[in-house]
Amino acid sequence: MRLRRRQCIPSCSSLRRVDEDEVYWRQKKDDDELEWSHNSTHVISQLAQCFSNAMVGSRSWVIGFFNRYGNRRSGNDKYLDYPLSPLQPNGTYHRLLTSLQEQRLQRLQDRLQVPFDETRTDHQEALRALWHAAFPNIVLRGLISEQWKDMGWQGPNPSTDFRGCGFVSLENLLFFARTYPASFHRLLFKQDGDRATWEYPFAVAGINVSFMLIQMLDLCSAKPKCLPGINFVKLLGEDEEAFDVLYCIAFEMMDAQWLAMHASYMEFNEVLQVTRTQLERELSLEDVHRIQDLPAYNLLYQ
């Protein structure tokens, strides 16, 4: 299915975006909160169905993840306005982003709109590159092979898993493998800590991390309105690779939480929720001006 403008996930057309000026926002705040509560169950249900339909095998990874957000709303999810400029000639305000921030945010959002297409040569090459980065001494027998399960895909054809989050989730994994290879292999081979009998599948967990970041940063909106998203755009202005680096940090944080909670397969959604909460807190710190300022950044070099 071809993705439309400002949609990050195929078929999730029910996501709505509100963009009002400050006066209207203050007058309608109570009504908007009531409307959000009324519609949240429907929106989340469609998102869960959309993403879970793209996955094969057990659906508990995604459905449990979204059901959690139907019952609670993080304190850091409060929607905020960007700083406002003086009144324009038409009597309205406009939200301020630097030209560089706008350009980089737009390029990132454009990436989110690209579905994984197993017929495209560049997507096939990216998938092969991921295999060679993960297992440099093992020859890949084909793009459809039982070998892919060794990386944590749910079946012999990884393209069926990518449909849940698009090509960006493959780009995230490949960036992780190339930029922080030691960290990537440590998580891939579960080298640290006292591991569970039923471990999380590495590759599918990576797709879930990508999707979690997209939602947490409000990247489906024209401009993020949640505090973590607003602060992330500032980091993006300092480093265009901020989203990919944040992905690597989030993956490391998720694995650290997994070990700390002594979690097993069925508890993955709870681990991902705790990871999100911790990441939101770090993105809200006043002294974070670069992606490298996040306290969890050091996990990539442990």
Short mmCIF file of C-alpha atoms in Angstrom, two decimals:
data_model
loop_
_atom_site.label_atom_id
_atom_site.label_comp_id
_atom_site.label_asym_id
_atom_site.label_seq_id
_atom_site.Cartn_x
_atom_site.Cartn_y
_atom_site.Cartn_z
CA MET A 1 0.00 0.00 0.00
CA ARG A 2 1.35 3.42 -0.86
CA LEU A 3 1.85 5.70 2.14
CA ARG A 4 0.26 9.13 2.19
CA ARG A 5 1.64 12.40 3.45
CA ARG A 6 2.33 12.51 7.20
CA GLN A 7 1.57 8.82 7.68
CA CYS A 8 4.26 6.68 9.18
CA ILE A 9 2.38 3.40 9.37
CA PRO A 10 0.37 1.94 6.44
CA SER A 11 -3.41 1.90 6.87
CA CYS A 12 -3.33 3.96 10.08
CA SER A 13 -5.31 6.76 8.46
CA SER A 14 -7.32 7.53 11.57
CA LEU A 15 -4.48 9.41 13.28
CA ARG A 16 -5.53 13.02 13.68
CA ARG A 17 -3.41 16.13 14.09
CA VAL A 18 -4.47 19.35 15.80
CA ASP A 19 -2.57 22.55 15.17
CA GLU A 20 -4.13 25.65 16.75
CA ASP A 21 -2.85 28.99 17.95
CA GLU A 22 -2.18 29.67 21.58
CA VAL A 23 -5.45 31.51 22.31
CA TYR A 24 -7.60 28.73 20.88
CA TRP A 25 -5.53 26.08 22.68
CA ARG A 26 -6.09 27.69 26.06
CA GLN A 27 -9.82 28.11 25.47
CA LYS A 28 -10.33 24.56 24.26
CA LYS A 29 -7.86 22.69 26.45
CA ASP A 30 -10.49 20.95 28.56
CA ASP A 31 -12.56 19.96 25.51
CA ASP A 32 -9.48 18.64 23.72
CA GLU A 33 -8.48 16.51 26.71
CA LEU A 34 -12.00 15.05 26.83
CA GLU A 35 -11.95 14.35 23.09
CA TRP A 36 -8.51 12.70 23.36
CA SER A 37 -9.78 10.39 26.08
CA HIS A 38 -12.89 9.50 24.02
CA ASN A 39 -10.97 8.76 20.85
CA SER A 40 -7.81 7.19 22.28
CA THR A 41 -9.21 3.68 22.57
CA HIS A 42 -10.33 3.70 18.92
CA VAL A 43 -7.03 5.12 17.63
CA ILE A 44 -4.90 2.75 19.66
CA SER A 45 -7.02 -0.21 18.60
CA GLN A 46 -6.47 0.62 14.93
CA LEU A 47 -2.72 1.11 15.46
CA ALA A 48 -2.44 -2.23 17.21
CA GLN A 49 -4.38 -3.98 14.45
CA CYS A 50 -2.30 -2.27 11.76
CA PHE A 51 1.05 -3.17 13.27
CA SER A 52 0.11 -6.65 14.46
CA ASN A 53 -1.24 -7.59 11.02
CA ALA A 54 2.21 -6.90 9.62
CA MET A 55 3.85 -9.38 11.99
CA VAL A 56 3.83 -13.13 11.81
CA GLY A 57 3.93 -15.47 14.77
CA SER A 58 3.05 -14.24 18.26
CA ARG A 59 1.15 -10.93 18.35
CA SER A 60 1.72 -10.26 22.07
CA TRP A 61 4.74 -8.09 21.26
CA VAL A 62 2.66 -5.30 19.78
CA ILE A 63 -0.90 -5.71 21.02
CA GLY A 64 0.15 -5.70 24.68
CA PHE A 65 2.33 -2.68 24.01
CA PHE A 66 -0.55 -0.58 22.69
CA ASN A 67 -3.11 -1.79 25.21
CA ARG A 68 -0.90 -0.31 27.94
CA TYR A 69 -1.21 3.14 26.39
CA GLY A 70 -4.98 2.83 26.30
CA ASN A 71 -5.09 2.76 30.09
CA ARG A 72 -2.49 5.33 31.04
CA ARG A 73 -0.84 8.46 29.77
CA SER A 74 2.67 9.44 30.73
CA GLY A 75 3.18 12.76 32.44
CA ASN A 76 5.75 13.67 29.79
CA ASP A 77 3.13 13.24 27.05
CA LYS A 78 1.60 16.63 27.82
CA TYR A 79 1.34 18.57 24.59
CA LEU A 80 3.13 21.87 24.49
CA ASP A 81 3.38 24.68 21.99
CA TYR A 82 6.60 25.84 20.38
CA PRO A 83 7.77 29.35 21.31
CA LEU A 84 5.53 31.84 19.54
CA SER A 85 6.64 34.79 17.45
CA PRO A 86 4.85 38.17 17.56
CA LEU A 87 1.52 38.53 15.80
CA GLN A 88 1.71 38.18 12.04
CA PRO A 89 -0.15 40.56 9.67
CA ASN A 90 -3.11 38.18 9.58
CA GLY A 91 -3.36 38.29 13.38
CA THR A 92 -2.08 34.75 13.99
CA TYR A 93 1.00 33.40 15.69
CA HIS A 94 3.44 30.99 14.12
CA ARG A 95 5.63 28.50 15.90
CA LEU A 96 9.35 29.00 15.62
CA LEU A 97 11.75 26.40 14.30
CA THR A 98 15.08 27.23 12.80
CA SER A 99 15.40 26.61 9.09
CA LEU A 100 17.92 23.85 9.75
CA GLN A 101 15.63 22.12 12.26
CA GLU A 102 12.71 22.29 9.83
CA GLN A 103 14.76 20.84 6.98
CA ARG A 104 16.12 17.98 9.05
CA LEU A 105 12.74 17.21 10.60
CA GLN A 106 11.19 17.11 7.13
CA ARG A 107 13.89 14.77 5.83
CA LEU A 108 13.38 12.48 8.81
CA GLN A 109 9.62 12.45 8.31
CA ASP A 110 10.14 11.68 4.63
CA ARG A 111 12.17 8.63 5.66
CA LEU A 112 9.29 7.43 7.82
CA GLN A 113 6.97 7.37 4.82
CA VAL A 114 9.04 4.84 2.86
CA PRO A 115 7.68 1.28 3.10
CA PHE A 116 10.02 -1.67 2.83
CA ASP A 117 9.82 -3.00 -0.72
CA GLU A 118 11.41 -6.39 -1.26
CA THR A 119 11.41 -5.78 -5.03
CA ARG A 120 13.67 -2.70 -4.79
CA THR A 121 17.33 -3.37 -5.39
CA ASP A 122 18.50 -0.83 -2.80
CA HIS A 123 16.27 -2.39 -0.13
CA GLN A 124 17.57 -5.84 -0.99
CA GLU A 125 21.16 -4.60 -0.74
CA ALA A 126 20.46 -2.97 2.62
CA LEU A 127 19.10 -6.27 3.91
CA ARG A 128 22.17 -8.16 2.68
CA ALA A 129 24.40 -5.50 4.25
CA LEU A 130 22.66 -6.04 7.59
CA TRP A 131 23.33 -9.78 7.40
CA HIS A 132 27.01 -9.28 6.58
CA ALA A 133 27.36 -6.75 9.41
CA ALA A 134 25.80 -9.22 11.84
CA PHE A 135 27.48 -12.41 10.59
CA PRO A 136 30.54 -11.40 8.52
CA ASN A 137 31.91 -14.94 8.38
CA ILE A 138 28.69 -16.70 7.38
CA VAL A 139 27.47 -16.75 3.78
CA LEU A 140 23.82 -15.77 3.35
CA ARG A 141 22.04 -18.34 1.21
CA GLY A 142 19.24 -16.01 0.14
CA LEU A 143 16.94 -13.16 1.04
CA ILE A 144 14.41 -15.83 1.98
CA SER A 145 16.20 -18.31 4.19
CA GLU A 146 15.83 -20.02 7.54
CA GLN A 147 19.13 -18.31 8.44
CA TRP A 148 17.29 -15.08 9.18
CA LYS A 149 15.80 -16.62 12.31
CA ASP A 150 19.31 -16.60 13.80
CA MET A 151 19.10 -12.79 13.84
CA GLY A 152 15.70 -12.79 15.49
CA TRP A 153 13.29 -12.51 12.59
CA GLN A 154 10.02 -14.36 13.02
CA GLY A 155 10.26 -16.29 9.76
CA PRO A 156 12.52 -17.01 6.79
CA ASN A 157 11.45 -13.80 5.02
CA PRO A 158 12.31 -10.65 7.04
CA SER A 159 10.36 -8.43 4.65
CA THR A 160 7.13 -9.56 6.32
CA ASP A 161 8.34 -8.07 9.61
CA PHE A 162 9.42 -4.75 8.10
CA ARG A 163 5.87 -4.00 6.98
CA GLY A 164 5.12 -2.97 10.54
CA CYS A 165 7.40 0.07 10.50
CA GLY A 166 8.79 0.51 7.01
CA PHE A 167 12.29 0.89 5.62
CA VAL A 168 13.42 3.18 8.43
CA SER A 169 13.49 0.23 10.84
CA LEU A 170 16.00 -1.52 8.57
CA GLU A 171 18.01 1.69 8.31
CA ASN A 172 18.07 1.90 12.12
CA LEU A 173 19.39 -1.64 12.50
CA LEU A 174 22.00 -1.13 9.79
CA PHE A 175 23.15 2.15 11.35
CA PHE A 176 23.47 0.42 14.71
CA ALA A 177 25.55 -2.40 13.21
CA ARG A 178 27.88 -0.07 11.32
CA THR A 179 28.29 2.74 13.86
CA TYR A 180 28.43 0.80 17.13
CA PRO A 181 29.39 -2.74 16.06
CA ALA A 182 30.57 -3.86 19.51
CA SER A 183 27.30 -2.78 21.12
CA PHE A 184 25.28 -4.27 18.26
CA HIS A 185 26.91 -7.69 18.55
CA ARG A 186 26.73 -7.66 22.34
CA LEU A 187 22.96 -7.31 22.14
CA LEU A 188 22.56 -9.61 19.14
CA PHE A 189 24.40 -12.47 20.85
CA LYS A 190 23.04 -11.63 24.35
CA GLN A 191 26.56 -11.52 25.78
CA ASP A 192 25.83 -9.56 28.97
CA GLY A 193 24.06 -10.56 32.14
CA ASP A 194 22.02 -13.49 33.32
CA ARG A 195 19.78 -14.10 30.33
CA ALA A 196 16.28 -15.57 30.35
CA THR A 197 15.42 -18.97 28.92
CA TRP A 198 13.01 -17.24 26.54
CA GLU A 199 14.92 -14.23 25.23
CA TYR A 200 13.50 -11.45 23.07
CA PRO A 201 14.18 -11.92 19.33
CA PHE A 202 16.76 -9.27 18.47
CA ALA A 203 15.56 -8.08 15.05
CA VAL A 204 11.86 -7.94 15.89
CA ALA A 205 12.70 -6.10 19.11
CA GLY A 206 14.58 -3.58 16.96
CA ILE A 207 11.47 -2.90 14.89
CA ASN A 208 9.48 -2.34 18.09
CA VAL A 209 12.12 0.14 19.31
CA SER A 210 11.85 2.10 16.03
CA PHE A 211 8.08 2.22 16.29
CA MET A 212 8.19 3.25 19.95
CA LEU A 213 10.48 6.19 19.14
CA ILE A 214 8.24 7.40 16.31
CA GLN A 215 5.27 7.47 18.66
CA MET A 216 7.15 8.87 21.65
CA LEU A 217 8.60 11.78 19.64
CA ASP A 218 5.27 12.54 17.92
CA LEU A 219 6.94 12.36 14.51
CA CYS A 220 3.66 11.75 12.70
CA SER A 221 2.61 15.33 13.44
CA ALA A 222 3.71 18.27 11.31
CA LYS A 223 5.66 19.46 14.35
CA PRO A 224 6.03 17.44 17.56
CA LYS A 225 4.04 18.91 20.45
CA CYS A 226 5.11 16.64 23.30
CA LEU A 227 8.06 17.73 25.41
CA PRO A 228 10.37 14.83 24.40
CA GLY A 229 9.57 15.51 20.73
CA ILE A 230 10.20 19.24 21.03
CA ASN A 231 13.54 18.68 22.73
CA PHE A 232 14.45 16.00 20.19
CA VAL A 233 13.98 18.48 17.32
CA LYS A 234 16.56 20.70 19.01
CA LEU A 235 18.99 17.77 19.11
CA LEU A 236 18.22 17.09 15.46
CA GLY A 237 19.29 20.63 14.68
CA GLU A 238 22.69 19.80 16.19
CA ASP A 239 23.09 16.38 14.56
CA GLU A 240 21.12 15.03 11.60
CA GLU A 241 21.83 11.48 12.75
CA ALA A 242 20.20 12.15 16.13
CA PHE A 243 17.27 9.82 15.45
CA ASP A 244 19.51 6.91 14.46
CA VAL A 245 21.80 7.47 17.45
CA LEU A 246 18.78 7.75 19.74
CA TYR A 247 17.60 4.41 18.37
CA CYS A 248 20.89 2.78 19.36
CA ILE A 249 20.67 4.34 22.83
CA ALA A 250 17.06 3.17 23.23
CA PHE A 251 17.99 -0.37 22.20
CA GLU A 252 20.76 -0.45 24.79
CA MET A 253 18.42 0.99 27.43
CA MET A 254 15.81 -1.65 26.61
CA ASP A 255 18.33 -4.47 27.01
CA ALA A 256 19.59 -3.00 30.30
CA GLN A 257 16.02 -2.82 31.60
CA TRP A 258 15.42 -6.38 30.41
CA LEU A 259 18.31 -7.60 32.53
CA ALA A 260 17.43 -5.44 35.53
CA MET A 261 13.86 -6.72 35.54
CA HIS A 262 14.92 -10.34 34.94
CA ALA A 263 12.34 -10.31 32.18
CA SER A 264 11.31 -13.04 29.81
CA TYR A 265 9.54 -13.10 26.45
CA MET A 266 6.01 -12.30 27.63
CA GLU A 267 7.22 -9.27 29.62
CA PHE A 268 8.77 -7.47 26.66
CA ASN A 269 5.97 -4.89 26.44
CA GLU A 270 6.45 -3.91 30.07
CA VAL A 271 10.20 -3.55 29.50
CA LEU A 272 9.55 -1.35 26.46
CA GLN A 273 7.20 0.86 28.47
CA VAL A 274 9.78 1.33 31.24
CA THR A 275 12.40 2.12 28.60
CA ARG A 276 10.16 4.74 27.05
CA THR A 277 9.52 6.40 30.41
CA GLN A 278 13.24 6.56 31.19
CA LEU A 279 14.04 7.95 27.76
CA GLU A 280 11.35 10.61 28.07
CA ARG A 281 12.91 11.72 31.36
CA GLU A 282 16.37 11.97 29.85
CA LEU A 283 15.06 13.97 26.88
CA SER A 284 13.45 16.40 29.35
CA LEU A 285 16.69 17.25 31.17
CA GLU A 286 17.68 20.91 30.90
CA ASP A 287 21.37 20.25 30.33
CA VAL A 288 20.89 18.02 27.27
CA HIS A 289 21.91 20.05 24.22
CA ARG A 290 23.39 17.26 22.06
CA ILE A 291 22.45 13.64 21.65
CA GLN A 292 25.75 12.77 23.35
CA ASP A 293 24.57 14.60 26.49
CA LEU A 294 21.96 11.96 27.26
CA PRO A 295 23.10 9.99 30.33
CA ALA A 296 22.33 6.67 28.62
CA TYR A 297 24.61 7.51 25.69
CA ASN A 298 27.49 5.93 27.63
CA LEU A 299 25.77 2.54 27.35
CA LEU A 300 26.99 2.37 23.77
CA TYR A 301 30.59 2.23 24.98
CA GLN A 302 30.36 -0.01 28.05
#
